[in-house]
PDB file of C-alpha atoms in Angstrom:
ATOM      1  CA  MET A 863      48.751 139.572  23.543  1.00 36.00           C
ATOM      2  CA  LYS A 864      47.428 136.342  22.067  1.00 36.00           C
ATOM      3  CA  ILE A 865      47.410 137.299  18.355  1.00 36.00           C
ATOM      4  CA  PRO A 866      51.107 136.449  17.694  1.00 36.00           C
ATOM      5  CA  SER A 867      50.719 132.988  19.210  1.00 38.00           C
ATOM      6  CA  LEU A 868      47.607 132.407  17.104  1.00 33.00           C
ATOM      7  CA  ILE A 869      49.511 133.495  13.991  1.00 32.00           C
ATOM      8  CA  ASN A 870      52.440 131.231  14.890  1.00 37.00           C
ATOM      9  CA  LEU A 871      50.090 128.304  15.486  1.00 37.00           C
ATOM     10  CA  ALA A 872      48.223 128.966  12.249  1.00 34.00           C
ATOM     11  CA  THR A 873      51.531 129.119  10.352  1.00 31.00           C
ATOM     12  CA  ALA A 874      52.737 125.882  11.932  1.00 36.00           C
ATOM     13  CA  LEU A 875      49.472 124.110  11.192  1.00 34.00           C
ATOM     14  CA  ALA A 876      49.474 125.399   7.618  1.00 33.00           C
ATOM     15  CA  ILE A 877      52.708 123.522   6.936  1.00 29.00           C
ATOM     16  CA  ALA A 878      51.494 120.312   8.562  1.00 33.00           C
ATOM     17  CA  THR A 879      52.001 117.235   6.473  1.00 30.00           C
ATOM     18  CA  ALA A 880      49.399 114.589   5.806  1.00 31.00           C
ATOM     19  CA  SER A 881      50.923 112.452   8.575  1.00 33.00           C
ATOM     20  CA  GLY A 882      50.104 115.127  11.143  1.00 39.00           C
ATOM     21  CA  SER A 883      53.675 116.226  11.755  1.00 37.00           C
ATOM     22  CA  VAL A 884      54.754 119.817  11.452  1.00 38.00           C
ATOM     23  CA  ALA A 885      58.075 120.996  10.019  1.00 40.00           C
ATOM     24  CA  ALA A 886      60.034 123.242  12.380  1.00 46.00           C
ATOM     25  CA  SER A 887      63.592 123.974  13.401  1.00 55.00           C
ATOM     26  CA  CYS A 888      65.508 124.636  16.599  1.00 63.00           C
ATOM     27  CA  ASN A 889      67.070 127.989  17.358  1.00 60.00           C
ATOM     28  CA  VAL A 890      70.173 126.970  19.290  1.00 60.00           C
ATOM     29  CA  TRP A 891      73.752 128.171  19.460  1.00 61.00           C
ATOM     30  CA  PRO A 892      75.087 127.809  15.860  1.00 60.00           C
ATOM     31  CA  GLY A 893      78.450 126.348  16.939  1.00 63.00           C
ATOM     32  CA  LEU A 894      76.881 123.695  19.144  1.00 63.00           C
ATOM     33  CA  ALA A 895      76.843 120.964  16.486  1.00 68.00           C
ATOM     34  CA  SER A 896      80.638 121.115  16.144  1.00 70.00           C
ATOM     35  CA  ALA A 897      81.384 121.698  19.848  1.00 80.00           C
ATOM     36  CA  SER A 898      83.110 119.103  22.033  1.00 90.00           C
ATOM     37  CA  LEU A 899      80.914 116.886  24.173  1.00 90.00           C
ATOM     38  CA  GLN A 900      82.061 118.726  27.299  1.00 92.00           C
ATOM     39  CA  THR A 901      81.173 122.127  25.809  1.00 90.00           C
ATOM     40  CA  ALA A 902      77.817 120.873  24.522  1.00 90.00           C
ATOM     41  CA  VAL A 903      76.851 119.368  27.891  1.00 94.00           C
ATOM     42  CA  GLU A 904      78.016 122.479  29.791  1.00 94.00           C
ATOM     43  CA  TRP A 905      75.956 124.665  27.434  1.00 91.00           C
ATOM     44  CA  ALA A 906      72.910 122.407  27.835  1.00 92.00           C
ATOM     45  CA  VAL A 907      73.159 122.478  31.636  1.00 95.00           C
ATOM     46  CA  ARG A 908      73.568 126.273  31.684  1.00 93.00           C
ATOM     47  CA  ASN A 909      70.462 126.642  29.511  1.00 92.00           C
ATOM     48  CA  SER A 910      68.341 124.152  31.473  1.00 95.00           C
ATOM     49  CA  SER A 911      66.288 124.638  34.616  1.00 96.00           C
ATOM     50  CA  ALA A 912      66.539 120.956  35.544  1.00 97.00           C
ATOM     51  CA  VAL A 913      68.713 118.003  34.467  1.00 98.00           C
ATOM     52  CA  PHE A 914      67.788 114.519  35.655  1.00 98.00           C
ATOM     53  CA  THR A 915      67.042 110.945  34.630  1.00 98.00           C
ATOM     54  CA  GLY A 916      63.492 109.685  34.564  1.00 98.00           C
ATOM     55  CA  GLN A 917      61.298 106.820  33.436  1.00 98.00           C
ATOM     56  CA  VAL A 918      57.989 107.665  31.754  1.00 98.00           C
ATOM     57  CA  THR A 919      55.098 106.337  33.837  1.00 98.00           C
ATOM     58  CA  ALA A 920      52.237 107.934  31.886  1.00 98.00           C
ATOM     59  CA  ILE A 921      51.424 110.163  28.936  1.00 95.00           C
ATOM     60  CA  GLU A 922      48.230 112.165  29.359  1.00 95.00           C
ATOM     61  CA  TYR A 923      46.369 115.049  27.745  1.00 92.00           C
ATOM     62  CA  ILE A 924      45.153 117.959  29.838  1.00 91.00           C
ATOM     63  CA  PRO A 925      43.037 120.956  28.807  1.00 87.00           C
ATOM     64  CA  ALA A 926      45.196 123.578  27.109  1.00 82.00           C
ATOM     65  CA  GLU A 927      45.635 126.756  29.135  1.00 77.00           C
ATOM     66  CA  ASP A 928      45.103 128.783  25.961  1.00 71.00           C
ATOM     67  CA  GLN A 929      41.748 127.692  24.525  1.00 65.00           C
ATOM     68  CA  GLN A 930      42.046 129.414  21.146  1.00 69.00           C
ATOM     69  CA  VAL A 931      40.863 126.118  19.668  1.00 69.00           C
ATOM     70  CA  LYS A 932      37.842 124.830  21.584  1.00 74.00           C
ATOM     71  CA  GLY A 933      38.479 121.484  23.247  1.00 81.00           C
ATOM     72  CA  ARG A 934      42.239 121.500  22.589  1.00 85.00           C
ATOM     73  CA  LYS A 935      44.348 119.507  25.012  1.00 89.00           C
ATOM     74  CA  MET A 936      48.110 119.404  25.504  1.00 89.00           C
ATOM     75  CA  GLN A 937      50.269 116.359  26.133  1.00 91.00           C
ATOM     76  CA  VAL A 938      51.994 115.990  29.499  1.00 94.00           C
ATOM     77  CA  VAL A 939      54.536 113.309  30.359  1.00 96.00           C
ATOM     78  CA  LYS A 940      54.771 111.929  33.898  1.00 98.00           C
ATOM     79  CA  LEU A 941      58.133 110.546  35.026  1.00 98.00           C
ATOM     80  CA  ALA A 942      59.543 108.776  38.050  1.00 98.00           C
ATOM     81  CA  THR A 943      62.909 110.467  38.483  1.00 98.00           C
ATOM     82  CA  GLY A 944      66.325 109.051  39.308  1.00 98.00           C
ATOM     83  CA  THR A 945      69.591 110.990  39.432  1.00 97.00           C
ATOM     84  CA  TRP A 946      69.496 114.812  39.536  1.00 98.00           C
ATOM     85  CA  TRP A 947      72.316 117.117  38.374  1.00 97.00           C
ATOM     86  CA  LYS A 948      70.382 120.402  38.372  1.00 97.00           C
ATOM     87  CA  GLY A 949      67.081 121.601  39.782  1.00 96.00           C
ATOM     88  CA  THR A 950      65.048 120.753  42.854  1.00 95.00           C
ATOM     89  CA  PRO A 951      64.925 116.954  43.190  1.00 96.00           C
ATOM     90  CA  SER A 952      61.508 115.347  43.246  1.00 96.00           C
ATOM     91  CA  GLU A 953      60.514 111.689  42.949  1.00 97.00           C
ATOM     92  CA  GLN A 954      57.848 112.488  40.320  1.00 97.00           C
ATOM     93  CA  ILE A 955      57.880 115.145  37.600  1.00 96.00           C
ATOM     94  CA  THR A 956      55.344 116.241  35.010  1.00 96.00           C
ATOM     95  CA  LEU A 957      56.835 117.550  31.771  1.00 95.00           C
ATOM     96  CA  HIS A 958      54.623 119.632  29.530  1.00 92.00           C
ATOM     97  CA  THR A 959      55.031 119.257  25.780  1.00 88.00           C
ATOM     98  CA  ASN A 960      53.991 121.343  22.807  1.00 84.00           C
ATOM     99  CA  ILE A 961      51.980 118.475  21.331  1.00 86.00           C
ATOM    100  CA  PRO A 962      48.338 119.532  21.018  1.00 86.00           C
ATOM    101  CA  ARG A 963      45.362 117.238  20.539  1.00 87.00           C
ATOM    102  CA  ASP A 964      42.181 118.694  19.127  1.00 85.00           C
ATOM    103  CA  ALA A 965      38.716 117.732  20.362  1.00 85.00           C
ATOM    104  CA  ASP A 966      38.385 115.306  17.419  1.00 87.00           C
ATOM    105  CA  GLY A 967      41.491 113.395  18.621  1.00 84.00           C
ATOM    106  CA  THR A 968      43.893 114.782  15.988  1.00 84.00           C
ATOM    107  CA  ASP A 969      47.451 115.166  17.316  1.00 82.00           C
ATOM    108  CA  TYR A 970      49.838 117.701  15.784  1.00 81.00           C
ATOM    109  CA  ILE A 971      53.394 116.456  16.186  1.00 77.00           C
ATOM    110  CA  VAL A 972      55.982 119.193  15.716  1.00 73.00           C
ATOM    111  CA  SER A 973      59.259 117.808  14.372  1.00 68.00           C
ATOM    112  CA  THR A 974      61.208 119.542  17.160  1.00 68.00           C
ATOM    113  CA  GLU A 975      59.095 117.943  19.876  1.00 78.00           C
ATOM    114  CA  TYR A 976      60.529 114.877  21.604  1.00 80.00           C
ATOM    115  CA  GLN A 977      58.430 111.698  21.320  1.00 86.00           C
ATOM    116  CA  TYR A 978      58.332 110.055  24.747  1.00 92.00           C
ATOM    117  CA  GLU A 979      57.255 106.436  25.310  1.00 94.00           C
ATOM    118  CA  VAL A 980      55.758 104.905  28.456  1.00 97.00           C
ATOM    119  CA  GLY A 981      58.281 102.625  30.159  1.00 98.00           C
ATOM    120  CA  GLN A 982      61.319 104.245  28.511  1.00 97.00           C
ATOM    121  CA  SER A 983      63.977 106.010  30.560  1.00 97.00           C
ATOM    122  CA  TYR A 984      65.532 109.319  29.525  1.00 96.00           C
ATOM    123  CA  LEU A 985      68.175 111.843  30.422  1.00 97.00           C
ATOM    124  CA  ILE A 986      66.122 115.041  30.596  1.00 96.00           C
ATOM    125  CA  TYR A 987      67.426 118.568  30.040  1.00 95.00           C
ATOM    126  CA  ALA A 988      64.321 120.617  30.934  1.00 95.00           C
ATOM    127  CA  THR A 989      63.586 124.296  30.599  1.00 93.00           C
ATOM    128  CA  SER A 990      60.980 126.190  32.565  1.00 93.00           C
ATOM    129  CA  ALA A 991      58.234 128.417  31.174  1.00 89.00           C
ATOM    130  CA  GLY A 992      54.957 129.516  32.684  1.00 87.00           C
ATOM    131  CA  GLY A 993      55.619 127.500  35.837  1.00 90.00           C
ATOM    132  CA  HIS A 994      55.978 124.238  33.883  1.00 93.00           C
ATOM    133  CA  LEU A 995      58.968 122.125  32.834  1.00 95.00           C
ATOM    134  CA  TYR A 996      59.463 121.353  29.130  1.00 93.00           C
ATOM    135  CA  ALA A 997      62.018 119.075  27.443  1.00 89.00           C
ATOM    136  CA  GLY A 998      61.595 118.926  23.695  1.00 81.00           C
ATOM    137  CA  GLY A 999      63.713 117.802  20.800  1.00 77.00           C
ATOM    138  CA  CYS A1000      65.729 121.037  20.787  1.00 79.00           C
ATOM    139  CA  THR A1001      67.354 120.067  24.092  1.00 85.00           C
ATOM    140  CA  ARG A1002      69.960 117.340  24.673  1.00 89.00           C
ATOM    141  CA  THR A1003      67.181 115.129  26.065  1.00 92.00           C
ATOM    142  CA  ARG A1004      67.691 111.555  24.899  1.00 92.00           C
ATOM    143  CA  GLU A1005      66.953 107.952  25.750  1.00 94.00           C
ATOM    144  CA  LEU A1006      69.041 106.819  28.697  1.00 95.00           C
ATOM    145  CA  GLY A1007      70.820 104.127  26.664  1.00 95.00           C
ATOM    146  CA  ALA A1008      72.147 106.820  24.309  1.00 93.00           C
ATOM    147  CA  ALA A1009      73.176 109.162  27.134  1.00 95.00           C
ATOM    148  CA  THR A1010      76.168 107.408  28.723  1.00 96.00           C
ATOM    149  CA  SER A1011      78.675 110.023  27.485  1.00 96.00           C
ATOM    150  CA  ASP A1012      76.469 112.879  28.692  1.00 96.00           C
ATOM    151  CA  ILE A1013      76.043 111.207  32.090  1.00 97.00           C
ATOM    152  CA  ALA A1014      79.829 110.799  32.443  1.00 97.00           C
ATOM    153  CA  GLU A1015      80.240 114.539  31.681  1.00 96.00           C
ATOM    154  CA  LEU A1016      77.469 115.471  34.121  1.00 97.00           C
ATOM    155  CA  ASP A1017      79.056 113.332  36.855  1.00 96.00           C
ATOM    156  CA  ALA A1018      82.467 114.925  36.171  1.00 95.00           C
ATOM    157  CA  MET A1019      80.925 118.426  36.349  1.00 93.00           C
ATOM    158  CA  LYS A1020      79.204 117.554  39.634  1.00 91.00           C
ATOM    159  CA  ALA A1021      82.425 116.121  41.131  1.00 92.00           C
ATOM    160  CA  GLN A1022      84.379 119.188  40.043  1.00 90.00           C
ATOM    161  CA  ALA A1023      81.805 121.503  41.671  1.00 85.00           C
ATOM    162  CA  ASN A1024      82.075 119.661  45.004  1.00 79.00           C
TER     163      ASN A1024
END
């Protein structure tokens, strides 16, 4: 039923700030913040559908599947992929985000949504929903330069599995 999602969207938009961002929080394992790097990475991999590196080649807006707001589009991020640790490898991936753009061009940036930049490279921990991959700010997704420790853990996990 679509009413709960409309209520959730209306609630989120009601708390939007003047800058267009929306306050929100992540619902993740409570002990994760104090967990060791190894435990945190293992948990992230277990809870991801795909884990890989990628460089953003384009950021686009496509028509939203749920047209509760006429003309609404959703942001998608296109990446050229590199190393894969989980999932079905592909040279190109499209990540869907939860960043809507209304017909008038207004973007609503949710504070838990990751802000990708064209040309930047990332370590992506993606989840799957509705046949699409998502990797927001509530995952361990991060810029590649800040992911060296995670990559070392991922490589160690992969070597141990082989």
